[in-house]
């Protein structure tokens, strides 16, 4: 039974427990000998670690990313964060652990969120678009994966149920934001929100850890999502060609810029709104998650390298 969780680790603490080996890479010391950089995870988060000794022995034993590993070591401070100095690392059979200890999960009820999201389909007035969305909801294999999938590996909604939570949040945001403007095709916007990340059900694997599948690394959720959309559209007789193109554009442009992975820039009002609604929800969730992982007695977070700043938490914290 797991007793030590990453979210509770303290500097100077001895660690002797099981974790998921999320990442492993070999580097070299100045003397030419190898050492390992690792990232270890459980349901409370992840921590970087380093293995200075017995590297060849560990490598020869076939310890790989994705394995459960028994760890013995100590917690140090390194560059303002925690680092686990690993003295011993051996594989642990998956059947001996409880997967629920290793995968972070949404705080909300997955079934309740899905019922609410599926109910939002009723807002769509266009018969073809509504039929398209219903074809996804009536696919049991898709729904099972959609309910469980994370929305990302690290940055935002990086937990079981995260994709569902993110999509529902965006739908609720759209009612508030897009409703401010006239002339918006709300059917297209709602469909874009519901479909923009569907490819993530195949981009990620999330049985024991959250990581990219081979398909996800090779194609990305945008390409996978286009394939899934095309398959559903082909099954609907008489689906309007222009509507199909506009829906595809929403998927290919929702990251907003080519350097962020979108093959095309948003070129319709609905696509622009989708991009910003996606950006708002992902950033707020990511920043809140970053804040919640920080020390409870600090007013400022540590430096967020991706966003390039510290964030002010305040003197007291409220549940987010």
Short mmCIF file of C-alpha atoms in Angstrom, two decimals:
data_model
loop_
_atom_site.label_atom_id
_atom_site.label_comp_id
_atom_site.label_asym_id
_atom_site.label_seq_id
_atom_site.Cartn_x
_atom_site.Cartn_y
_atom_site.Cartn_z
CA UNK A 1 0.00 0.00 0.00
CA UNK A 2 1.42 3.36 -1.04
CA UNK A 3 2.26 5.64 1.90
CA UNK A 4 4.40 8.47 0.48
CA UNK A 5 2.99 10.86 -2.11
CA UNK A 6 4.92 13.46 -4.08
CA UNK A 7 2.66 16.29 -2.97
CA UNK A 8 3.68 15.66 0.66
CA UNK A 9 7.44 15.29 0.22
CA UNK A 10 9.72 17.58 2.26
CA UNK A 11 13.39 18.53 1.89
CA UNK A 12 15.58 16.12 3.82
CA UNK A 13 12.96 13.37 3.91
CA UNK A 14 13.91 9.77 3.21
CA UNK A 15 11.79 8.15 0.52
CA UNK A 16 11.03 4.46 0.20
CA UNK A 17 7.94 3.83 -1.92
CA UNK A 18 6.60 3.08 -5.41
CA UNK A 19 6.17 5.66 -8.18
CA UNK A 20 5.60 5.77 -11.92
CA UNK A 21 8.76 6.40 -13.91
CA UNK A 22 7.41 9.09 -16.24
CA UNK A 23 10.68 9.99 -17.98
CA UNK A 24 14.24 8.67 -18.02
CA UNK A 25 17.28 10.00 -19.86
CA UNK A 26 21.00 9.26 -19.68
CA UNK A 27 23.55 12.07 -19.26
CA UNK A 28 27.25 12.15 -18.53
CA UNK A 29 29.19 13.46 -15.56
CA UNK A 30 32.36 15.46 -16.04
CA UNK A 31 34.38 12.29 -15.44
CA UNK A 32 32.61 10.60 -18.35
CA UNK A 33 30.49 8.24 -16.26
CA UNK A 34 26.75 8.06 -16.88
CA UNK A 35 23.98 9.32 -14.62
CA UNK A 36 20.19 9.33 -15.02
CA UNK A 37 17.72 12.18 -15.04
CA UNK A 38 14.27 10.89 -14.14
CA UNK A 39 10.78 12.22 -13.53
CA UNK A 40 8.69 10.28 -11.03
CA UNK A 41 4.95 10.64 -10.63
CA UNK A 42 1.86 9.71 -8.67
CA UNK A 43 -1.65 11.12 -8.39
CA UNK A 44 -0.43 14.20 -6.50
CA UNK A 45 2.05 15.36 -9.12
CA UNK A 46 5.58 14.68 -10.31
CA UNK A 47 9.12 15.34 -9.14
CA UNK A 48 12.45 15.40 -10.92
CA UNK A 49 15.12 13.04 -9.73
CA UNK A 50 18.71 12.07 -10.39
CA UNK A 51 20.46 8.72 -10.15
CA UNK A 52 24.22 9.12 -9.69
CA UNK A 53 25.25 5.54 -8.96
CA UNK A 54 24.54 2.02 -10.27
CA UNK A 55 23.30 3.51 -13.54
CA UNK A 56 24.57 0.68 -15.74
CA UNK A 57 22.96 -1.85 -13.43
CA UNK A 58 19.59 -0.07 -13.60
CA UNK A 59 19.83 0.31 -17.36
CA UNK A 60 20.75 -3.35 -17.83
CA UNK A 61 17.74 -4.36 -15.74
CA UNK A 62 15.49 -2.81 -18.40
CA UNK A 63 13.86 -0.12 -16.30
CA UNK A 64 11.83 1.95 -18.79
CA UNK A 65 9.55 4.98 -18.87
CA UNK A 66 6.05 3.94 -17.90
CA UNK A 67 7.20 1.30 -15.41
CA UNK A 68 6.23 1.26 -11.78
CA UNK A 69 9.45 1.51 -9.78
CA UNK A 70 10.35 0.98 -6.15
CA UNK A 71 12.48 3.94 -5.09
CA UNK A 72 14.84 4.50 -2.20
CA UNK A 73 16.41 7.92 -1.84
CA UNK A 74 16.29 11.36 -0.23
CA UNK A 75 14.63 14.67 -1.08
CA UNK A 76 16.95 17.61 -1.78
CA UNK A 77 16.41 21.17 -2.97
CA UNK A 78 17.63 22.00 -6.48
CA UNK A 79 17.13 25.31 -8.28
CA UNK A 80 14.25 26.33 -6.06
CA UNK A 81 12.38 23.05 -6.29
CA UNK A 82 12.42 19.53 -4.95
CA UNK A 83 14.73 16.90 -6.37
CA UNK A 84 14.81 13.25 -5.43
CA UNK A 85 18.32 11.78 -5.20
CA UNK A 86 17.68 8.12 -6.00
CA UNK A 87 19.90 5.50 -4.38
CA UNK A 88 17.97 2.47 -5.57
CA UNK A 89 15.42 1.90 -8.36
CA UNK A 90 13.87 -1.43 -9.33
CA UNK A 91 10.81 -2.31 -11.37
CA UNK A 92 7.57 -3.25 -9.67
CA UNK A 93 4.87 -5.43 -11.34
CA UNK A 94 1.73 -3.40 -12.28
CA UNK A 95 -0.59 -5.97 -10.69
CA UNK A 96 0.93 -5.23 -7.29
CA UNK A 97 -0.18 -1.57 -7.22
CA UNK A 98 -3.43 0.36 -7.23
CA UNK A 99 -3.52 2.53 -10.41
CA UNK A 100 -5.70 5.05 -8.57
CA UNK A 101 -2.63 6.00 -6.50
CA UNK A 102 -0.74 7.11 -9.58
CA UNK A 103 -3.13 9.01 -11.83
CA UNK A 104 -4.44 12.45 -10.84
CA UNK A 105 -8.19 12.76 -11.31
CA UNK A 106 -10.63 15.64 -11.64
CA UNK A 107 -12.23 16.80 -8.39
CA UNK A 108 -15.64 16.81 -10.07
CA UNK A 109 -18.04 13.97 -10.84
CA UNK A 110 -17.23 12.65 -14.31
CA UNK A 111 -20.73 11.29 -14.89
CA UNK A 112 -22.38 14.54 -13.80
CA UNK A 113 -20.09 16.60 -16.04
CA UNK A 114 -20.78 14.36 -19.02
CA UNK A 115 -24.54 14.49 -18.53
CA UNK A 116 -24.33 18.27 -18.39
CA UNK A 117 -22.13 18.45 -21.49
CA UNK A 118 -24.31 16.06 -23.48
CA UNK A 119 -27.29 18.19 -22.49
CA UNK A 120 -25.59 21.21 -24.04
CA UNK A 121 -26.01 19.52 -27.43
CA UNK A 122 -29.62 20.64 -27.25
CA UNK A 123 -28.42 24.21 -27.76
CA UNK A 124 -27.46 23.32 -31.33
CA UNK A 125 -30.31 24.15 -33.73
CA UNK A 126 -28.74 22.99 -37.01
CA UNK A 127 -30.01 19.45 -37.65
CA UNK A 128 -26.84 18.25 -39.40
CA UNK A 129 -24.48 19.58 -36.72
CA UNK A 130 -26.65 18.23 -33.92
CA UNK A 131 -26.74 14.83 -35.64
CA UNK A 132 -22.96 14.95 -35.96
CA UNK A 133 -22.43 15.63 -32.27
CA UNK A 134 -24.95 12.94 -31.31
CA UNK A 135 -23.01 10.44 -33.42
CA UNK A 136 -20.06 10.96 -31.07
CA UNK A 137 -22.21 10.69 -27.92
CA UNK A 138 -23.83 7.47 -29.20
CA UNK A 139 -20.42 5.82 -29.70
CA UNK A 140 -19.78 3.93 -26.41
CA UNK A 141 -16.07 3.37 -27.09
CA UNK A 142 -15.52 7.07 -27.78
CA UNK A 143 -17.53 8.19 -24.75
CA UNK A 144 -15.58 5.87 -22.44
CA UNK A 145 -12.27 7.36 -23.59
CA UNK A 146 -13.60 10.94 -23.70
CA UNK A 147 -14.72 10.72 -20.07
CA UNK A 148 -11.31 9.52 -18.92
CA UNK A 149 -8.90 11.43 -21.18
CA UNK A 150 -6.69 14.24 -19.88
CA UNK A 151 -6.56 17.51 -21.80
CA UNK A 152 -2.75 17.70 -21.66
CA UNK A 153 0.31 15.95 -20.28
CA UNK A 154 1.44 18.82 -18.06
CA UNK A 155 0.15 22.32 -18.72
CA UNK A 156 -3.61 22.26 -18.06
CA UNK A 157 -6.31 19.79 -17.06
CA UNK A 158 -3.55 17.15 -16.90
CA UNK A 159 -5.59 14.53 -15.08
CA UNK A 160 -8.23 11.87 -15.66
CA UNK A 161 -11.45 13.61 -16.69
CA UNK A 162 -9.51 16.73 -17.67
CA UNK A 163 -10.64 16.78 -21.30
CA UNK A 164 -14.29 16.51 -20.28
CA UNK A 165 -13.88 19.20 -17.61
CA UNK A 166 -12.10 21.52 -20.07
CA UNK A 167 -14.73 21.03 -22.79
CA UNK A 168 -17.65 21.66 -20.43
CA UNK A 169 -15.98 24.76 -19.01
CA UNK A 170 -15.47 26.11 -22.54
CA UNK A 171 -19.13 25.54 -23.41
CA UNK A 172 -20.22 27.52 -20.37
CA UNK A 173 -17.73 30.28 -21.19
CA UNK A 174 -18.99 30.47 -24.77
CA UNK A 175 -22.50 31.30 -23.61
CA UNK A 176 -21.15 34.25 -21.64
CA UNK A 177 -18.56 35.54 -24.12
CA UNK A 178 -20.07 34.89 -27.55
CA UNK A 179 -23.49 35.98 -26.36
CA UNK A 180 -22.09 39.49 -26.09
CA UNK A 181 -21.74 39.73 -29.88
CA UNK A 182 -24.29 39.65 -32.68
CA UNK A 183 -23.96 37.62 -35.85
CA UNK A 184 -22.15 34.67 -34.31
CA UNK A 185 -23.02 31.21 -35.65
CA UNK A 186 -23.43 29.65 -32.24
CA UNK A 187 -24.05 26.20 -33.72
CA UNK A 188 -20.62 26.26 -35.33
CA UNK A 189 -18.97 27.63 -32.19
CA UNK A 190 -20.57 25.05 -29.91
CA UNK A 191 -19.61 22.26 -32.30
CA UNK A 192 -16.06 23.60 -32.49
CA UNK A 193 -15.79 23.54 -28.70
CA UNK A 194 -17.16 20.01 -28.49
CA UNK A 195 -14.92 18.70 -31.27
CA UNK A 196 -11.69 20.73 -31.16
CA UNK A 197 -9.86 18.31 -28.83
CA UNK A 198 -11.56 14.98 -29.61
CA UNK A 199 -8.27 13.69 -31.02
CA UNK A 200 -6.85 13.70 -27.50
CA UNK A 201 -8.70 10.48 -26.73
CA UNK A 202 -6.06 8.85 -28.97
CA UNK A 203 -3.20 11.33 -28.55
CA UNK A 204 -2.68 10.32 -24.91
CA UNK A 205 -2.36 7.07 -23.03
CA UNK A 206 -3.51 7.22 -19.44
CA UNK A 207 -3.72 3.75 -17.96
CA UNK A 208 -0.88 4.15 -15.45
CA UNK A 209 0.62 7.52 -16.42
CA UNK A 210 -0.24 10.41 -18.71
CA UNK A 211 1.95 10.38 -21.79
CA UNK A 212 1.73 10.56 -25.56
CA UNK A 213 0.85 7.52 -27.64
CA UNK A 214 2.94 6.76 -30.71
CA UNK A 215 0.01 7.98 -32.82
CA UNK A 216 -0.18 11.14 -30.77
CA UNK A 217 3.49 11.95 -31.21
CA UNK A 218 3.44 11.19 -34.92
CA UNK A 219 0.19 12.95 -35.85
CA UNK A 220 -1.02 15.24 -33.00
CA UNK A 221 -4.59 15.52 -31.77
CA UNK A 222 -5.40 18.03 -34.53
CA UNK A 223 -4.75 15.52 -37.31
CA UNK A 224 -6.37 12.70 -35.36
CA UNK A 225 -9.40 14.91 -34.66
CA UNK A 226 -9.78 15.72 -38.36
CA UNK A 227 -9.77 12.00 -39.16
CA UNK A 228 -12.42 11.29 -36.54
CA UNK A 229 -14.58 14.18 -37.76
CA UNK A 230 -14.31 13.04 -41.37
CA UNK A 231 -15.38 9.51 -40.46
CA UNK A 232 -18.51 10.76 -38.66
CA UNK A 233 -19.43 13.22 -41.42
CA UNK A 234 -19.21 10.53 -44.10
CA UNK A 235 -21.82 8.52 -42.23
CA UNK A 236 -24.36 11.37 -42.36
CA UNK A 237 -26.16 11.50 -45.70
CA UNK A 238 -26.32 14.95 -47.29
CA UNK A 239 -24.03 16.67 -44.77
CA UNK A 240 -23.36 20.15 -46.27
CA UNK A 241 -19.86 20.45 -47.73
CA UNK A 242 -19.39 24.07 -46.59
CA UNK A 243 -20.37 23.21 -43.02
CA UNK A 244 -17.90 20.33 -43.05
CA UNK A 245 -15.07 22.65 -44.17
CA UNK A 246 -15.94 25.25 -41.52
CA UNK A 247 -15.93 22.60 -38.80
CA UNK A 248 -12.57 21.28 -39.97
CA UNK A 249 -11.20 24.81 -39.94
CA UNK A 250 -12.20 25.16 -36.29
CA UNK A 251 -10.11 22.11 -35.43
CA UNK A 252 -7.03 23.04 -37.49
CA UNK A 253 -6.93 26.65 -36.24
CA UNK A 254 -7.87 26.36 -32.57
CA UNK A 255 -4.30 26.76 -31.27
CA UNK A 256 -4.28 30.19 -32.87
CA UNK A 257 -0.83 30.23 -34.44
CA UNK A 258 1.40 27.97 -36.49
CA UNK A 259 4.16 28.04 -33.88
CA UNK A 260 1.66 26.60 -31.40
CA UNK A 261 0.72 23.71 -33.69
CA UNK A 262 -2.15 25.05 -35.79
CA UNK A 263 -1.73 24.43 -39.53
CA UNK A 264 -3.86 27.52 -40.19
CA UNK A 265 -4.65 30.75 -38.36
CA UNK A 266 -8.25 31.35 -37.26
CA UNK A 267 -10.03 32.86 -40.29
CA UNK A 268 -13.64 33.02 -39.15
CA UNK A 269 -15.15 34.87 -36.19
CA UNK A 270 -16.16 31.53 -34.68
CA UNK A 271 -12.59 30.23 -35.01
CA UNK A 272 -11.18 33.36 -33.36
CA UNK A 273 -13.62 32.99 -30.46
CA UNK A 274 -12.83 29.29 -30.12
CA UNK A 275 -9.11 30.03 -29.90
CA UNK A 276 -9.51 32.66 -27.18
CA UNK A 277 -12.06 30.67 -25.16
CA UNK A 278 -9.69 27.69 -25.28
CA UNK A 279 -6.79 29.93 -24.26
CA UNK A 280 -8.67 31.46 -21.33
CA UNK A 281 -9.79 28.16 -19.87
CA UNK A 282 -6.49 26.34 -20.34
CA UNK A 283 -4.38 29.19 -18.93
CA UNK A 284 -6.56 29.76 -15.86
CA UNK A 285 -6.62 26.05 -15.04
CA UNK A 286 -2.89 25.68 -15.61
CA UNK A 287 -2.00 28.67 -13.44
CA UNK A 288 -4.32 27.57 -10.65
CA UNK A 289 -2.80 24.08 -10.70
CA UNK A 290 0.67 25.63 -10.54
CA UNK A 291 -0.37 27.80 -7.60
CA UNK A 292 -1.92 24.90 -5.70
CA UNK A 293 1.31 22.92 -5.92
CA UNK A 294 3.32 25.68 -4.25
CA UNK A 295 4.25 26.04 -0.59
CA UNK A 296 1.26 27.10 1.50
CA UNK A 297 3.22 29.71 3.46
CA UNK A 298 4.44 31.76 0.47
CA UNK A 299 2.71 34.78 -1.11
CA UNK A 300 4.38 34.23 -4.49
CA UNK A 301 4.86 31.12 -6.57
CA UNK A 302 8.21 29.95 -7.83
CA UNK A 303 9.15 30.99 -11.37
CA UNK A 304 6.89 29.52 -14.05
CA UNK A 305 9.37 28.80 -16.84
CA UNK A 306 6.82 28.30 -19.62
CA UNK A 307 4.88 31.50 -18.86
CA UNK A 308 7.98 33.42 -17.79
CA UNK A 309 6.83 34.91 -14.49
CA UNK A 310 6.06 34.44 -10.81
CA UNK A 311 2.38 34.52 -9.79
CA UNK A 312 1.02 36.30 -6.74
CA UNK A 313 -1.00 33.98 -4.52
CA UNK A 314 -1.81 36.42 -1.74
CA UNK A 315 -1.66 36.25 2.00
CA UNK A 316 -4.44 33.68 2.26
CA UNK A 317 -5.58 31.02 -0.16
CA UNK A 318 -9.05 30.12 -1.22
CA UNK A 319 -10.14 26.82 -2.71
CA UNK A 320 -10.25 27.14 -6.51
#
